[in-house]
PDB file of C-alpha atoms in Angstrom:
ATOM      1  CA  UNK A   2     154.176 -46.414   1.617  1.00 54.00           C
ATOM      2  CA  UNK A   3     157.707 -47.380   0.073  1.00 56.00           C
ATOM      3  CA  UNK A   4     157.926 -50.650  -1.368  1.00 61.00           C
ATOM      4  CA  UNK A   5     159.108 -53.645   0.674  1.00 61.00           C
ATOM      5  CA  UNK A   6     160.437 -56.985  -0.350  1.00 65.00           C
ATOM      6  CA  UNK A   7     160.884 -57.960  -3.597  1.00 68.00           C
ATOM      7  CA  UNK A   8     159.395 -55.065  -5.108  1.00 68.00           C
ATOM      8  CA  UNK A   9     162.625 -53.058  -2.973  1.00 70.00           C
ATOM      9  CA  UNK A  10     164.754 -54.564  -5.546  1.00 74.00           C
ATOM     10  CA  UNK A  11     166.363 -52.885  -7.961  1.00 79.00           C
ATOM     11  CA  UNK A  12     165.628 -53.365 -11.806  1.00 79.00           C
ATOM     12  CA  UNK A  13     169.190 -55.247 -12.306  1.00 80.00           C
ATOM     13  CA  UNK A  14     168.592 -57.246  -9.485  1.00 85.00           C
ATOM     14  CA  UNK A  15     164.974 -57.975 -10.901  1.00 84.00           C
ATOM     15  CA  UNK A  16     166.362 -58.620 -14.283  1.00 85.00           C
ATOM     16  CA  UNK A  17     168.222 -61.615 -12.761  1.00 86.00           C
ATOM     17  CA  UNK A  18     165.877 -63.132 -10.923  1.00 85.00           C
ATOM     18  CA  UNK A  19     163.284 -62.807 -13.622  1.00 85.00           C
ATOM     19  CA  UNK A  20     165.629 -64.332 -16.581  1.00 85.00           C
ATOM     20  CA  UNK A  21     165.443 -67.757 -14.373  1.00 82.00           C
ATOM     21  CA  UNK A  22     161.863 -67.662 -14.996  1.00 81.00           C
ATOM     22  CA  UNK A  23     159.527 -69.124 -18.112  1.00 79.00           C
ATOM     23  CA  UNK A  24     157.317 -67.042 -20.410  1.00 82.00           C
ATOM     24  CA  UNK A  25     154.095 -67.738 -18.030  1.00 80.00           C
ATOM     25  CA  UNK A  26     156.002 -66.184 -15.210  1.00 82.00           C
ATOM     26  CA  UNK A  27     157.109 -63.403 -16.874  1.00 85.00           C
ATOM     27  CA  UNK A  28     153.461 -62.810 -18.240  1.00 85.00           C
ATOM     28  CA  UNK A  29     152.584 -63.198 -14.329  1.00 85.00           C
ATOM     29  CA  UNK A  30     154.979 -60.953 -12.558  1.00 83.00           C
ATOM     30  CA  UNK A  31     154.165 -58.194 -15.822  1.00 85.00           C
ATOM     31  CA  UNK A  32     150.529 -57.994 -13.783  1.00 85.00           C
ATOM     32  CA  UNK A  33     151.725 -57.611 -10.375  1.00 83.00           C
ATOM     33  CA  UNK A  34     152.814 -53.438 -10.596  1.00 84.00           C
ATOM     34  CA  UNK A  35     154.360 -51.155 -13.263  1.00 83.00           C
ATOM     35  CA  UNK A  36     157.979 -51.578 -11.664  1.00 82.00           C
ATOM     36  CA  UNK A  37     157.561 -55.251 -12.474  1.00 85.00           C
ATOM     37  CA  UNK A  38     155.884 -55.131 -15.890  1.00 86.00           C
ATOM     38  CA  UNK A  39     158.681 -52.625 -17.359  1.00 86.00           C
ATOM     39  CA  UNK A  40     161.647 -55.361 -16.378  1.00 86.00           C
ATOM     40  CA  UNK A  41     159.189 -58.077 -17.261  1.00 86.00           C
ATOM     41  CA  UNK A  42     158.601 -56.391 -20.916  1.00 85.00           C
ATOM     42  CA  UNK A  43     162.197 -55.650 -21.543  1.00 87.00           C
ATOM     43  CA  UNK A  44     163.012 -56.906 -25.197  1.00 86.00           C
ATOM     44  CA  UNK A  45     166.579 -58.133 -23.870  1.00 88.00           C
ATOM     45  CA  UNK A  46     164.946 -60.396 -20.847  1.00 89.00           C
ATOM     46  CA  UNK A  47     162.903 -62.313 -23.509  1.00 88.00           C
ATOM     47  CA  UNK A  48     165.835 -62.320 -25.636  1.00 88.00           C
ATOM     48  CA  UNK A  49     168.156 -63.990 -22.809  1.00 88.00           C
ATOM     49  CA  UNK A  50     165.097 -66.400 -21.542  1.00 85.00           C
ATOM     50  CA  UNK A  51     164.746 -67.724 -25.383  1.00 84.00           C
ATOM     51  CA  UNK A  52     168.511 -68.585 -25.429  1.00 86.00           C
ATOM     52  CA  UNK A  53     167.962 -70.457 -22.413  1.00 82.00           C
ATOM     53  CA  UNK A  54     164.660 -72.019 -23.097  1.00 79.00           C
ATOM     54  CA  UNK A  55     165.148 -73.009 -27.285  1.00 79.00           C
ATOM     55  CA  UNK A  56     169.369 -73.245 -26.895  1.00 77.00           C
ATOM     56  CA  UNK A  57     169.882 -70.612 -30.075  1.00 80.00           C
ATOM     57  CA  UNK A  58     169.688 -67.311 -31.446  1.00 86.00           C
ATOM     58  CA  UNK A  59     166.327 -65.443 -32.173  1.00 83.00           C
ATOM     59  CA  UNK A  60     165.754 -63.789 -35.140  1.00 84.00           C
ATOM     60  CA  UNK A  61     167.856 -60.526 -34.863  1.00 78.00           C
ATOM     61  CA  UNK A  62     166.474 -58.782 -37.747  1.00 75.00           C
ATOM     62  CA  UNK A  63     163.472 -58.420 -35.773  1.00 71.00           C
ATOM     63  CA  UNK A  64     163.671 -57.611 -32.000  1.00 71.00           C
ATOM     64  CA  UNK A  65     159.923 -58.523 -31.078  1.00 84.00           C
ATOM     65  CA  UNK A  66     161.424 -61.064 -28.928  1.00 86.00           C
ATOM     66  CA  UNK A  67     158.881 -62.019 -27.035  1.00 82.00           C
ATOM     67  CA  UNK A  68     156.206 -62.481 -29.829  1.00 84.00           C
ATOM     68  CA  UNK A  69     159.419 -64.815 -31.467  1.00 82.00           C
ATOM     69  CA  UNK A  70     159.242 -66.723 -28.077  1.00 82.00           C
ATOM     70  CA  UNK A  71     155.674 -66.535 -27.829  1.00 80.00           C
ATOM     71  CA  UNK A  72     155.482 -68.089 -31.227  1.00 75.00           C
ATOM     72  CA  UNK A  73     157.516 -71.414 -30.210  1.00 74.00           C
ATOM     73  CA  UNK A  74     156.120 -71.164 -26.564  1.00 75.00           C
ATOM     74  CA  UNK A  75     154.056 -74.676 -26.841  1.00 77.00           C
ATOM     75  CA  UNK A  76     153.970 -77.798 -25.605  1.00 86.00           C
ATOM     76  CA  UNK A  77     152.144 -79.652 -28.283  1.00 89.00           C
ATOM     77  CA  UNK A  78     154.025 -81.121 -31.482  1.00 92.00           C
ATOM     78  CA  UNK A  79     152.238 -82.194 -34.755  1.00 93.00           C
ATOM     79  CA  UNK A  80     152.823 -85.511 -35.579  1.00 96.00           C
ATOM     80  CA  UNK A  81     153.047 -84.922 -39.470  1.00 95.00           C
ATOM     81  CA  UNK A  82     155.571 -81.677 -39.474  1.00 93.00           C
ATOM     82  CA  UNK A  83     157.399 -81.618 -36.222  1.00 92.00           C
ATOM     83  CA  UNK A  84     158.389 -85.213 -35.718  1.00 96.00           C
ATOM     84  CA  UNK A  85     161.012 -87.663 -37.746  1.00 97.00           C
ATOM     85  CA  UNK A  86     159.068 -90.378 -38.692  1.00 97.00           C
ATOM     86  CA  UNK A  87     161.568 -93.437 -39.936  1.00 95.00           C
ATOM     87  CA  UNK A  88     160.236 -94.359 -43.644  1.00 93.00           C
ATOM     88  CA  UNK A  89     158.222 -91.350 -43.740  1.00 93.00           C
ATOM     89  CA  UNK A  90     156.918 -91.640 -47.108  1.00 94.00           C
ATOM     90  CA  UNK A  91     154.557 -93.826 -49.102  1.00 93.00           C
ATOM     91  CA  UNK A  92     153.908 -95.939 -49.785  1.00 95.00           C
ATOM     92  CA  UNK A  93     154.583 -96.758 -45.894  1.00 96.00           C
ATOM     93  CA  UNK A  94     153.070 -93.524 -44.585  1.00 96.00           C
ATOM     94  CA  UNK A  95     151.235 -90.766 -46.277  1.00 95.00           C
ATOM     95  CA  UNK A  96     149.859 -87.344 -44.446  1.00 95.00           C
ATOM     96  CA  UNK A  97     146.413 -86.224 -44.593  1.00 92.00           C
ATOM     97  CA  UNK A  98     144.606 -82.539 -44.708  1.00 93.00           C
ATOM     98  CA  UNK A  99     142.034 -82.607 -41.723  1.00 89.00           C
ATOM     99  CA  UNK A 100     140.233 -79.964 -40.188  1.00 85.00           C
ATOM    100  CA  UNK A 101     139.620 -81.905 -36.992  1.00 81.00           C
ATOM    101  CA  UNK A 102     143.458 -81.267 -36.284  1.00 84.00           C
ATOM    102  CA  UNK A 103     144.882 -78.267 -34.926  1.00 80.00           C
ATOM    103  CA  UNK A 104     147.611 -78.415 -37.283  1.00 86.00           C
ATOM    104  CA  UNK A 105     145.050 -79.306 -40.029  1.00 89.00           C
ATOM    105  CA  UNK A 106     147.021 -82.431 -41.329  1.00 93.00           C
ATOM    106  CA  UNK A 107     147.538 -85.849 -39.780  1.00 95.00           C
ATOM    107  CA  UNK A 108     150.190 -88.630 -40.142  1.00 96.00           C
ATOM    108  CA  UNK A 109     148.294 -91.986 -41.828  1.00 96.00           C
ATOM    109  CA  UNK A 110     150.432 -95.698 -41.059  1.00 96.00           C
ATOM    110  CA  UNK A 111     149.496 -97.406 -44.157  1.00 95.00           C
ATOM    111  CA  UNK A 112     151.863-100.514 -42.784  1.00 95.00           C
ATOM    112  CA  UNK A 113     155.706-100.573 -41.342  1.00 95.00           C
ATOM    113  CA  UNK A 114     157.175-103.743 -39.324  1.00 93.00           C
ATOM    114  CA  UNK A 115     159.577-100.732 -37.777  1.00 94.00           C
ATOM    115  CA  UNK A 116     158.097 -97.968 -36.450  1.00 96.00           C
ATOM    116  CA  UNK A 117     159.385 -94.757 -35.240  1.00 96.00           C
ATOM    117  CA  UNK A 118     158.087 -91.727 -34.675  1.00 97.00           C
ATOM    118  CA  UNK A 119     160.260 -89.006 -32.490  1.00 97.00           C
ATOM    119  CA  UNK A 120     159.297 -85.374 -31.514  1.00 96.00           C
ATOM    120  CA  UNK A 121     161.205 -83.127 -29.051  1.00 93.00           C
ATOM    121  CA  UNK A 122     159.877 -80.431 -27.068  1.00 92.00           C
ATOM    122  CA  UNK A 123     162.647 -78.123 -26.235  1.00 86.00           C
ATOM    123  CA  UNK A 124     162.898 -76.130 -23.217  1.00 84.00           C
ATOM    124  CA  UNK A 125     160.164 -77.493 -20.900  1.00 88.00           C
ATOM    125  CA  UNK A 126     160.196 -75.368 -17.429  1.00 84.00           C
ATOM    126  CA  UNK A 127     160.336 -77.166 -14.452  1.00 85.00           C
ATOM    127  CA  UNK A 128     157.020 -78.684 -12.905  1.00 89.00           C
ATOM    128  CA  UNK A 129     155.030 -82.441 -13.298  1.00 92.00           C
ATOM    129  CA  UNK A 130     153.214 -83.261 -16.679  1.00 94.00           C
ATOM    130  CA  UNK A 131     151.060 -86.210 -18.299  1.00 93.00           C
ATOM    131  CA  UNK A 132     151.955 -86.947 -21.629  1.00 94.00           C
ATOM    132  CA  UNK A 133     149.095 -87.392 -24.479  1.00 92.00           C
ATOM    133  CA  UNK A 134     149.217 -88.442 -27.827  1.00 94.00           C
ATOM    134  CA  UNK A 135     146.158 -87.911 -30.218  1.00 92.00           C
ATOM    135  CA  UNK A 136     145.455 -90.284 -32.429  1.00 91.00           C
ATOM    136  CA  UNK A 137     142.561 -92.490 -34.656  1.00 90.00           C
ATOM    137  CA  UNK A 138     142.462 -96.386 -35.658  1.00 91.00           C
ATOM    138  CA  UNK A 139     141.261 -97.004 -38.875  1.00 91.00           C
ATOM    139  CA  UNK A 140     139.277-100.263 -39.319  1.00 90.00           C
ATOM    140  CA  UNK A 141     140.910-103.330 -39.411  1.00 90.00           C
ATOM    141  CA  UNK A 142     144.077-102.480 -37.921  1.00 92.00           C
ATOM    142  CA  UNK A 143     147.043-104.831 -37.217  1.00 92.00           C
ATOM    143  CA  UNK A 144     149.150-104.732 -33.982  1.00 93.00           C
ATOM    144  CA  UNK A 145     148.610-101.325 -32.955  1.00 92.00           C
ATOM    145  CA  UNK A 146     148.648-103.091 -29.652  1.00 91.00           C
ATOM    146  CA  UNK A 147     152.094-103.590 -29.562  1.00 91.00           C
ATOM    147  CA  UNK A 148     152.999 -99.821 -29.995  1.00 94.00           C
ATOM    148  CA  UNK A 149     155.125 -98.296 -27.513  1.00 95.00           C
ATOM    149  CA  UNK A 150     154.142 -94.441 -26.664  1.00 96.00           C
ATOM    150  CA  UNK A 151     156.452 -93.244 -24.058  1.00 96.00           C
ATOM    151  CA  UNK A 152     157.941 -89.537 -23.104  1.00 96.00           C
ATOM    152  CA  UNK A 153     161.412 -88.665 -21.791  1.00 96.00           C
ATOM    153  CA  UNK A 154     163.173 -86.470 -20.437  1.00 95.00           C
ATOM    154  CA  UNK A 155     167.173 -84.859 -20.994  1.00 91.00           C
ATOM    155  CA  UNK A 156     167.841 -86.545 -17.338  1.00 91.00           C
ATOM    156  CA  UNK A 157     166.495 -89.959 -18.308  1.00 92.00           C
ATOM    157  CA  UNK A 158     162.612 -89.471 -16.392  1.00 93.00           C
ATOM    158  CA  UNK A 159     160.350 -91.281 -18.375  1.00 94.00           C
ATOM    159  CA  UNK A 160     156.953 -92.966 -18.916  1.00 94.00           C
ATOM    160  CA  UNK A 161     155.775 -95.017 -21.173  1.00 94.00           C
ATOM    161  CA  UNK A 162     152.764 -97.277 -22.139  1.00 93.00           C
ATOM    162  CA  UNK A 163     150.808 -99.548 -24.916  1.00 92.00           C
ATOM    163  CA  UNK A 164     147.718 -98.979 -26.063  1.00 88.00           C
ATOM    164  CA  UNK A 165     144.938-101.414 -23.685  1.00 85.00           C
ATOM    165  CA  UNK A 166     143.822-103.982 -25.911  1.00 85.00           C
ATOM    166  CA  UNK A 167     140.568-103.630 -27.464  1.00 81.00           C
ATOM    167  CA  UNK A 168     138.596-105.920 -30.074  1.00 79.00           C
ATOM    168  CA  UNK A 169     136.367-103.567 -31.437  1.00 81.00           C
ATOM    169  CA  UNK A 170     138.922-100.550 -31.876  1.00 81.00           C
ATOM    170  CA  UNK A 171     140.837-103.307 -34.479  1.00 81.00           C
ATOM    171  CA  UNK A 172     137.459-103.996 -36.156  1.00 80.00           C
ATOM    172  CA  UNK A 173     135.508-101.162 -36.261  1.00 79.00           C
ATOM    173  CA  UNK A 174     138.137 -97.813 -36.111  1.00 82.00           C
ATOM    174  CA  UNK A 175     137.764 -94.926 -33.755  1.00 83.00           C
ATOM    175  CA  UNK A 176     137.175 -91.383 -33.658  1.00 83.00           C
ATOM    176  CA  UNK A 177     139.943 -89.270 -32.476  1.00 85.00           C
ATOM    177  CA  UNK A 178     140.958 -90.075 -28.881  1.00 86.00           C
ATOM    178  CA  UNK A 179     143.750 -89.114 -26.507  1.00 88.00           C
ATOM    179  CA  UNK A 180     145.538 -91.557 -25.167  1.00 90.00           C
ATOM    180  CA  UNK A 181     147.171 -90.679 -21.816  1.00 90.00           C
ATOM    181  CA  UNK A 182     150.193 -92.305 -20.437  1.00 92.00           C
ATOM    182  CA  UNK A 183     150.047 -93.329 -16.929  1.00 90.00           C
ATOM    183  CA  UNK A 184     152.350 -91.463 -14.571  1.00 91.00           C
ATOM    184  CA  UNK A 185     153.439 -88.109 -13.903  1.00 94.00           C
ATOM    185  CA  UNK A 186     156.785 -86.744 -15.776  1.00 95.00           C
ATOM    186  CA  UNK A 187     158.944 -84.838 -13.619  1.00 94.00           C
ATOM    187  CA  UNK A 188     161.232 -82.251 -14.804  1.00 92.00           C
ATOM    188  CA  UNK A 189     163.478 -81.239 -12.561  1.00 89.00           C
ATOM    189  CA  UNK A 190     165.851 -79.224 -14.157  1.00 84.00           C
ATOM    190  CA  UNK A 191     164.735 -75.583 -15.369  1.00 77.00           C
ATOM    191  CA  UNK A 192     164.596 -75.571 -19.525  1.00 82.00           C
ATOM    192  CA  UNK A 193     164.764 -79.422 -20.203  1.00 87.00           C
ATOM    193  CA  UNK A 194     164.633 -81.052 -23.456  1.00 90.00           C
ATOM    194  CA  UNK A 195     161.623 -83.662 -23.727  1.00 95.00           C
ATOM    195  CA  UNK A 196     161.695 -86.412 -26.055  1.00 97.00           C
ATOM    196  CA  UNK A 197     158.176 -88.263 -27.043  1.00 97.00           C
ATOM    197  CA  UNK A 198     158.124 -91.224 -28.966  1.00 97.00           C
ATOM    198  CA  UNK A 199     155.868 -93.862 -30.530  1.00 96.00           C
ATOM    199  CA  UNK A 200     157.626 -97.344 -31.543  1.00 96.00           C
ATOM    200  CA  UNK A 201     157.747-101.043 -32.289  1.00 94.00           C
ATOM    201  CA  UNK A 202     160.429-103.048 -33.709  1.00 88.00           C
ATOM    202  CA  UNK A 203     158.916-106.244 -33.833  1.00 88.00           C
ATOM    203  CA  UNK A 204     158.223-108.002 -37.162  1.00 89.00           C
ATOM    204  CA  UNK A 205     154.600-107.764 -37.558  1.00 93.00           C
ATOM    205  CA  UNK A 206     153.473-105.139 -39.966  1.00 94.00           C
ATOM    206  CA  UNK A 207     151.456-102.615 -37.727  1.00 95.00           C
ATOM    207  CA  UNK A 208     148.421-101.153 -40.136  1.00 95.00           C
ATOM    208  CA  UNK A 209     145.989 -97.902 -40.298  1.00 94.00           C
ATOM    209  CA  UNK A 210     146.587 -95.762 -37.271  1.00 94.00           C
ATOM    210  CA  UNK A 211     146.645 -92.422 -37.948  1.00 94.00           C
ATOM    211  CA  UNK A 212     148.761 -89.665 -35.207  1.00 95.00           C
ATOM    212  CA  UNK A 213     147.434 -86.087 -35.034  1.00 93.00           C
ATOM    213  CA  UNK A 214     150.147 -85.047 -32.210  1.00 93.00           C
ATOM    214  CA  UNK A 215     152.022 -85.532 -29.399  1.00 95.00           C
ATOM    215  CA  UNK A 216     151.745 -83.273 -26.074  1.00 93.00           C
ATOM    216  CA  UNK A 217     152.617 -82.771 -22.564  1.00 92.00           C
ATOM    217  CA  UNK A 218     149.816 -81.316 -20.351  1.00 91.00           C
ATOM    218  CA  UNK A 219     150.802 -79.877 -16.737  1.00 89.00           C
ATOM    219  CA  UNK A 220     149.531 -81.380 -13.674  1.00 87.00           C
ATOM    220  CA  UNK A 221     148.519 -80.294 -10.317  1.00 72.00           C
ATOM    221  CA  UNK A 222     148.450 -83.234  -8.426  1.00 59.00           C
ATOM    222  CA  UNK A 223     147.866 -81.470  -4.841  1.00 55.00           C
ATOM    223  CA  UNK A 224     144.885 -82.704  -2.591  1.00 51.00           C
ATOM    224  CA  UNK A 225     143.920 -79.621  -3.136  1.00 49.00           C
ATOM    225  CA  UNK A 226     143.262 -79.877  -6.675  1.00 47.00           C
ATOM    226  CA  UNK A 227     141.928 -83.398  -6.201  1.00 45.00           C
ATOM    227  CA  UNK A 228     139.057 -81.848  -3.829  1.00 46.00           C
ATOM    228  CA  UNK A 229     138.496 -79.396  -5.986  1.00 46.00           C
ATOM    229  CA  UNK A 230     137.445 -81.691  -9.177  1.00 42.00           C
ATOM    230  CA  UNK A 231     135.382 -83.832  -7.073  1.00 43.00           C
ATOM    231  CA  UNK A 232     133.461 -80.856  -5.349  1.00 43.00           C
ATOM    232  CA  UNK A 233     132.867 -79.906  -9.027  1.00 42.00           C
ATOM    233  CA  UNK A 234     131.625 -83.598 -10.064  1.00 39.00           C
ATOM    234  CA  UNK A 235     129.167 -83.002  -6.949  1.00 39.00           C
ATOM    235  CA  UNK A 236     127.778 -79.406  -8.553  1.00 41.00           C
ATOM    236  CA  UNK A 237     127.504 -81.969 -12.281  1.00 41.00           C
ATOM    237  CA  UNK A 238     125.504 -84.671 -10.723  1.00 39.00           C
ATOM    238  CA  UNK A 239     122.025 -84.842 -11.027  1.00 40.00           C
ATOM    239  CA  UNK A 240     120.934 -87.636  -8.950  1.00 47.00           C
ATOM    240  CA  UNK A 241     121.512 -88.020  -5.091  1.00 51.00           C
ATOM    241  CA  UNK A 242     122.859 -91.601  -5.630  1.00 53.00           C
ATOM    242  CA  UNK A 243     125.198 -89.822  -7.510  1.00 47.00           C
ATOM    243  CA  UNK A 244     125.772 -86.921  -5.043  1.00 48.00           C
ATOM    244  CA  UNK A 245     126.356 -89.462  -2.594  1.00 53.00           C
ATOM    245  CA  UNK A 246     128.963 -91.092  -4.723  1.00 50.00           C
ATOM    246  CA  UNK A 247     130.781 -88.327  -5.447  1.00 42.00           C
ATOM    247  CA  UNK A 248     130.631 -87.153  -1.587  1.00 46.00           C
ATOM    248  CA  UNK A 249     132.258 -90.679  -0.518  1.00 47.00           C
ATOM    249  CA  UNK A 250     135.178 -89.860  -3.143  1.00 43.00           C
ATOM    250  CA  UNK A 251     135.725 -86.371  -1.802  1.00 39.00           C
ATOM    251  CA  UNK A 252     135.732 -87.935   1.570  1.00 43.00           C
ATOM    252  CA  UNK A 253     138.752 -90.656  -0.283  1.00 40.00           C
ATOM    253  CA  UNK A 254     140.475 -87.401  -1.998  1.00 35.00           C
ATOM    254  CA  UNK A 255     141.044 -85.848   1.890  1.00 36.00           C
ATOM    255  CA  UNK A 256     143.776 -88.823   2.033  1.00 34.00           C
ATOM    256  CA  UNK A 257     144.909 -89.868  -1.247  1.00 31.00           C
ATOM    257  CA  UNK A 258     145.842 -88.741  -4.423  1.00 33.00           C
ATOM    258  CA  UNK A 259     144.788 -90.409  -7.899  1.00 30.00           C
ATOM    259  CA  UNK A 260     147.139 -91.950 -10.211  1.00 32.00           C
ATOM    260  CA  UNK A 261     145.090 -92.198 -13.464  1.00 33.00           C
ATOM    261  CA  UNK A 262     145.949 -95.061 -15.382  1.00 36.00           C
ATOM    262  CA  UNK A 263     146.555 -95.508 -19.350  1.00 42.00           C
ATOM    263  CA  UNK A 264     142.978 -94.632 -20.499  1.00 46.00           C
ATOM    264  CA  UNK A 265     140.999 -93.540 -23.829  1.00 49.00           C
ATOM    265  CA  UNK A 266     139.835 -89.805 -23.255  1.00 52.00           C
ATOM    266  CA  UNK A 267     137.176 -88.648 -25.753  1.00 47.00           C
ATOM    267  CA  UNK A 268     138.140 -86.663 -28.340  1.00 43.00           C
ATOM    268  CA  UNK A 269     137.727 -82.681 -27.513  1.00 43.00           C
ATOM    269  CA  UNK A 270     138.978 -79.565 -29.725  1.00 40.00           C
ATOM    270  CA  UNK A 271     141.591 -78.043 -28.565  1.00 39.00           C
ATOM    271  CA  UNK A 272     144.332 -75.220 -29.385  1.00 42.00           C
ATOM    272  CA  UNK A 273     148.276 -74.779 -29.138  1.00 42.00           C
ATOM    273  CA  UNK A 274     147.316 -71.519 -27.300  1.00 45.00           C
ATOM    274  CA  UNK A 275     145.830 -73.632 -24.331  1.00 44.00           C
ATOM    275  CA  UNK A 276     148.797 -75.241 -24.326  1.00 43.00           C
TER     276      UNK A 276
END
């Protein structure tokens, strides 16, 4: 049977389309036939899609260019290397080794009264994200509270949110926790620039919180997806008080969507290949 469609098309014509796309799709449409995965593989595609995506020139003296876009194809930034910290030195800041983080160091706020951390994540494809930064409190920290954590975009969509207030977490220290900023970021545009930042220009000296990284996370928000994580949270329950709960929020989830608010996530490993 001759092809129909898109897979009619001939390779030029595919070459377009497909040099609109991101990395995933390309990785996609490369499993869909052998027409598709020869344009989808062509060195000069990935060469024209990491112009648009990282707005310069890959390495010519090498022309792997996918595994040069596959090496800065990640949404996640580390704190310590890939972000300008203002007074980034002690004896205001100083950066850790630690094996916990997936870039194996960590930045450590030994006291600023301005703080400002900024990370961008070039060439973000199109679709809805949460932002997360990673992070630890020492103990007895001082007016971490007042920190600003916010994510925006080249088009001027942003969120943005404090840390909730918490006695013990001043007194006591934490573990490493993600801290999730309410609301979904929209990028619109294909290939957007994303800045994240953490700041706080008031006068208090802010004291002995330590930032692993900063990272966007994809969301699928559909009541689709909704259903699906509470028919799972059904299959994890082991009680039928609890089945029953988590029947009555499937039966919410037909209607609604959730819009999780700023919230401490435990701490879970994680890699920049996930993300």
């Amino acid at each position: 049977m001759a092809p129909s469609g898109i897979a009619a098309l001939p390779d030029d014509v595919l070459f377009r389309i497909f040099a609109l796309c991101n990395g995933d799709d390309l990785r996609s449409f490369s499993e869909v036939n052998q027409a598709f995965r020869a344009v989808a593989q062509d060195g000069f595609l990935w060469k024209v899609i990491y112009r648009k995506r990282f707005c310069s020139e890959p390495d010519s003296s090498s022309r792997l260019y996918q595994d040069q876009y596959n090496g800065r194809d990640c949404l996640a930034l580390s704190v310590a290397d890939s972000c300008e910290i203002v007074h980034g030195h002690p004896p205001y800041w100083r950066f850790s080794v630690d094996s916990r983080s997936v870039f194996g160091k960590v930045a450590l706020l030994n006291g600023v009264s301005w703080l400002s951390v900024q990370g961008r994540l070039q060439g973000v494809h199109t679709g809805k994200y949460r932002a997360v930064w990673r992070l630890f409190v020492l103990p007895h920290a001082r007016n971490i509270f007042d920190i600003q954590f916010s994510a925006q975009t080249s088009l001027g969509r942003t969120v943005e949110a404090q840390l909730p207030p918490n006695a013990s977490l001043l007194e006591f220290g934490s573990d490493y926790f993600d801290f999730v900023i309410p609301g979904v970021l929209v990028v619109k545009a294909p290939f957007e620039n994303v800045l994240l930042e953490c700041t706080c220009t008031s006068r208090e000296w802010k004291t002995n919180i330590a930032l692993c990284s900063a990272r966007l996370e994809p969301v699928d928000d559909t009541p689709r997806a909704h259903r699906a994580r509470a028919r799972a949270m059904v299959g994890n329950t082991s009680t039928s008080q609890d089945n029953e709960d988590a029947r009555k929020q499937l039966r919410r989830l037909g209607n609604s969507r959730l819009q999780p608010g700023a919230a401490y996530n435990l701490w879970k490993p994680w890699s920049t290949a996930d993300h």
